[in-house]
Amino acid sequence: MGEYSSSLSAPGVVLAFLELLDPYDGDEVLEIGTGTGWTAGLLAQRLGDGSVTSVEVDRAVLEVAAGNLRRAGRSPRLVLGDGADGCPDGAPYDRVHVTAGVRRVPYAWLEQTRPGGMIVFPWMPGWEGGHRTRLTVVGDGTAVGRFHGGSAFMMLRSQRPPAPAVDGEVRRSSTDLDPRRVVRTSAGADVAVAGALPDVYGNHTAAEDGSFDLWLWAGDSSAHVHYAPDYRRSAVAQRGPRDLWDELRDVFLRWVSWGGPGRDRFGMTVTADGDRIWLDDPRDVL
């Protein structure tokens, strides 16, 4: 069986993103990910069909969306293409509305947005959950903004996570730090880890007997941490040139030493060189 490639978000989630988008009368909006066409229709109802361009990578999904929109009496511009490239022939846009999870912000979106315009998207790094994000394009080749709560979306197809594939000798050790604390403590800790270790992916499971397993991978390195209720220390197994559990532990404890700041104190800056996560001030990059 294949994997799901498109879904319809719950109304409350859609509303939260559209409120962040906050389009003005006369704004030109680029939407990344048409899906069912629902949010494109809502934007077209608010701004007019001619003010909304929606890009969808999947031809079959786009055809269904077009039918849905026709039945609703709406006709925004629909484009078949890779949303990571935006839609340059309609630029510049005042708002960019993204309906797919993003690990890295495609720079094309900044290039196609007016100075003072906004890009709203679910930031979904490899580590833990997603974060509603709003950036404002500065006009000097950068965009800056903050996080506004949690979210979980299907990933932009070009940014779906790689499968772990690591060989080599296993280095075994143990740790006093409970891996459950690292995963469950705070969304602020999640942002700190994702910002400091942007190439690290993670997954975890909890069993009915109280045991807990955390897996980490990045390139040619991996780690597995096993917690059991009757153990005083958790077992650690690491492979590859990097000690990923050690890196994760250090970042988490650094976040603790900062006083455990919440998600709303973190932000993101995007330039042509990539994304940077900061605490309190864009100059304080992790």
PDB file of C-alpha atoms in Angstrom, residues 148-244:
ATOM      1  CA  HIS A 148       2.408  30.883  17.039  1.00  0.00           C
ATOM      2  CA  GLY A 149       1.407  27.470  18.355  1.00  0.00           C
ATOM      3  CA  GLY A 150       1.556  23.894  17.175  1.00  0.00           C
ATOM      4  CA  SER A 151       0.520  22.210  13.945  1.00  0.00           C
ATOM      5  CA  ALA A 152       1.003  18.972  12.007  1.00  0.00           C
ATOM      6  CA  PHE A 153       0.662  18.746   8.218  1.00  0.00           C
ATOM      7  CA  MET A 154       1.701  16.405   5.439  1.00  0.00           C
ATOM      8  CA  MET A 155       5.130  17.378   4.241  1.00  0.00           C
ATOM      9  CA  LEU A 156       6.012  19.263   1.094  1.00  0.00           C
ATOM     10  CA  ARG A 157       6.891  16.341  -1.188  1.00  0.00           C
ATOM     11  CA  SER A 158      10.415  17.531  -1.904  1.00  0.00           C
ATOM     12  CA  GLN A 159      11.134  17.729   1.843  1.00  0.00           C
ATOM     13  CA  ARG A 160       9.833  14.415   3.115  1.00  0.00           C
ATOM     14  CA  PRO A 161      12.243  12.777   5.587  1.00  0.00           C
ATOM     15  CA  PRO A 162      14.859  10.305   4.410  1.00  0.00           C
ATOM     16  CA  ALA A 163      14.696   6.739   5.657  1.00  0.00           C
ATOM     17  CA  PRO A 164      17.402   5.914   8.220  1.00  0.00           C
ATOM     18  CA  ALA A 165      20.151   3.787   6.681  1.00  0.00           C
ATOM     19  CA  VAL A 166      23.094   3.395   9.023  1.00  0.00           C
ATOM     20  CA  ASP A 167      25.648   0.602   9.309  1.00  0.00           C
ATOM     21  CA  GLY A 168      28.669   0.153  11.492  1.00  0.00           C
ATOM     22  CA  GLU A 169      29.699  -0.840  14.979  1.00  0.00           C
ATOM     23  CA  VAL A 170      27.321  -0.086  17.836  1.00  0.00           C
ATOM     24  CA  ARG A 171      28.680   1.953  20.748  1.00  0.00           C
ATOM     25  CA  ARG A 172      26.744   1.059  23.912  1.00  0.00           C
ATOM     26  CA  SER A 173      26.438   3.199  27.031  1.00  0.00           C
ATOM     27  CA  SER A 174      23.770   4.427  29.451  1.00  0.00           C
ATOM     28  CA  THR A 175      22.314   7.734  30.543  1.00  0.00           C
ATOM     29  CA  ASP A 176      20.784   9.266  33.676  1.00  0.00           C
ATOM     30  CA  LEU A 177      18.670  11.653  31.589  1.00  0.00           C
ATOM     31  CA  ASP A 178      15.176  10.261  31.076  1.00  0.00           C
ATOM     32  CA  PRO A 179      14.483  10.377  27.304  1.00  0.00           C
ATOM     33  CA  ARG A 180      10.782  10.932  28.028  1.00  0.00           C
ATOM     34  CA  ARG A 181      11.661  14.300  29.583  1.00  0.00           C
ATOM     35  CA  VAL A 182      13.509  15.367  26.456  1.00  0.00           C
ATOM     36  CA  VAL A 183      10.546  14.532  24.238  1.00  0.00           C
ATOM     37  CA  ARG A 184       7.629  15.630  26.429  1.00  0.00           C
ATOM     38  CA  THR A 185       8.836  18.614  28.450  1.00  0.00           C
ATOM     39  CA  SER A 186       7.997  21.633  26.270  1.00  0.00           C
ATOM     40  CA  ALA A 187       7.401  22.855  22.738  1.00  0.00           C
ATOM     41  CA  GLY A 188      10.128  25.385  23.540  1.00  0.00           C
ATOM     42  CA  ALA A 189      12.594  22.537  23.995  1.00  0.00           C
ATOM     43  CA  ASP A 190      11.437  21.103  20.670  1.00  0.00           C
ATOM     44  CA  VAL A 191      12.239  24.374  18.882  1.00  0.00           C
ATOM     45  CA  ALA A 192      15.627  24.643  20.587  1.00  0.00           C
ATOM     46  CA  VAL A 193      16.587  21.125  19.535  1.00  0.00           C
ATOM     47  CA  ALA A 194      15.332  21.569  15.982  1.00  0.00           C
ATOM     48  CA  GLY A 195      17.170  24.873  15.650  1.00  0.00           C
ATOM     49  CA  ALA A 196      20.465  23.579  17.005  1.00  0.00           C
ATOM     50  CA  LEU A 197      20.305  20.177  15.266  1.00  0.00           C
ATOM     51  CA  PRO A 198      18.466  20.896  12.000  1.00  0.00           C
ATOM     52  CA  ASP A 199      19.586  17.694  10.274  1.00  0.00           C
ATOM     53  CA  VAL A 200      18.546  15.342  13.100  1.00  0.00           C
ATOM     54  CA  TYR A 201      15.322  13.346  12.802  1.00  0.00           C
ATOM     55  CA  GLY A 202      13.582  11.637  15.679  1.00  0.00           C
ATOM     56  CA  ASN A 203      10.822   9.184  16.466  1.00  0.00           C
ATOM     57  CA  HIS A 204       9.597   7.579  19.662  1.00  0.00           C
ATOM     58  CA  THR A 205       7.150   4.986  20.973  1.00  0.00           C
ATOM     59  CA  ALA A 206       5.695   4.242  24.412  1.00  0.00           C
ATOM     60  CA  ALA A 207       4.570   0.737  25.396  1.00  0.00           C
ATOM     61  CA  GLU A 208       1.832  -0.344  27.805  1.00  0.00           C
ATOM     62  CA  ASP A 209       4.420  -1.699  30.239  1.00  0.00           C
ATOM     63  CA  GLY A 210       5.803   1.836  30.703  1.00  0.00           C
ATOM     64  CA  SER A 211       8.883   1.380  28.553  1.00  0.00           C
ATOM     65  CA  PHE A 212       9.872   4.079  26.084  1.00  0.00           C
ATOM     66  CA  ASP A 213      12.063   4.027  22.976  1.00  0.00           C
ATOM     67  CA  LEU A 214      13.634   7.009  21.210  1.00  0.00           C
ATOM     68  CA  TRP A 215      15.296   6.730  17.798  1.00  0.00           C
ATOM     69  CA  LEU A 216      17.481   9.416  16.212  1.00  0.00           C
ATOM     70  CA  TRP A 217      19.115   9.556  12.795  1.00  0.00           C
ATOM     71  CA  ALA A 218      21.074  12.020  10.678  1.00  0.00           C
ATOM     72  CA  GLY A 219      23.001  11.117   7.540  1.00  0.00           C
ATOM     73  CA  ASP A 220      25.270   8.197   8.379  1.00  0.00           C
ATOM     74  CA  SER A 221      24.663   8.284  12.154  1.00  0.00           C
ATOM     75  CA  SER A 222      21.895   6.937  14.399  1.00  0.00           C
ATOM     76  CA  ALA A 223      21.031   6.395  18.048  1.00  0.00           C
ATOM     77  CA  HIS A 224      18.522   4.387  20.068  1.00  0.00           C
ATOM     78  CA  VAL A 225      17.659   5.105  23.714  1.00  0.00           C
ATOM     79  CA  HIS A 226      15.579   2.601  25.706  1.00  0.00           C
ATOM     80  CA  TYR A 227      13.905   3.484  28.989  1.00  0.00           C
ATOM     81  CA  ALA A 228      12.367   0.792  31.207  1.00  0.00           C
ATOM     82  CA  PRO A 229      10.539   1.475  34.505  1.00  0.00           C
ATOM     83  CA  ASP A 230      12.681  -1.039  36.427  1.00  0.00           C
ATOM     84  CA  TYR A 231      16.019   0.411  35.217  1.00  0.00           C
ATOM     85  CA  ARG A 232      17.818   3.206  37.035  1.00  0.00           C
ATOM     86  CA  ARG A 233      19.525   4.271  33.807  1.00  0.00           C
ATOM     87  CA  SER A 234      18.413   4.166  30.171  1.00  0.00           C
ATOM     88  CA  ALA A 235      20.343   2.085  27.653  1.00  0.00           C
ATOM     89  CA  VAL A 236      21.959   3.960  24.751  1.00  0.00           C
ATOM     90  CA  ALA A 237      23.147   2.502  21.439  1.00  0.00           C
ATOM     91  CA  GLN A 238      24.852   4.796  18.891  1.00  0.00           C
ATOM     92  CA  ARG A 239      26.277   4.237  15.410  1.00  0.00           C
ATOM     93  CA  GLY A 240      28.181   6.304  12.888  1.00  0.00           C
ATOM     94  CA  PRO A 241      30.625   9.194  13.302  1.00  0.00           C
ATOM     95  CA  ARG A 242      28.239  11.298  15.419  1.00  0.00           C
ATOM     96  CA  ASP A 243      26.968  10.600  18.936  1.00  0.00           C
ATOM     97  CA  LEU A 244      23.438  11.832  18.297  1.00  0.00           C
TER      98      LEU A 244
END
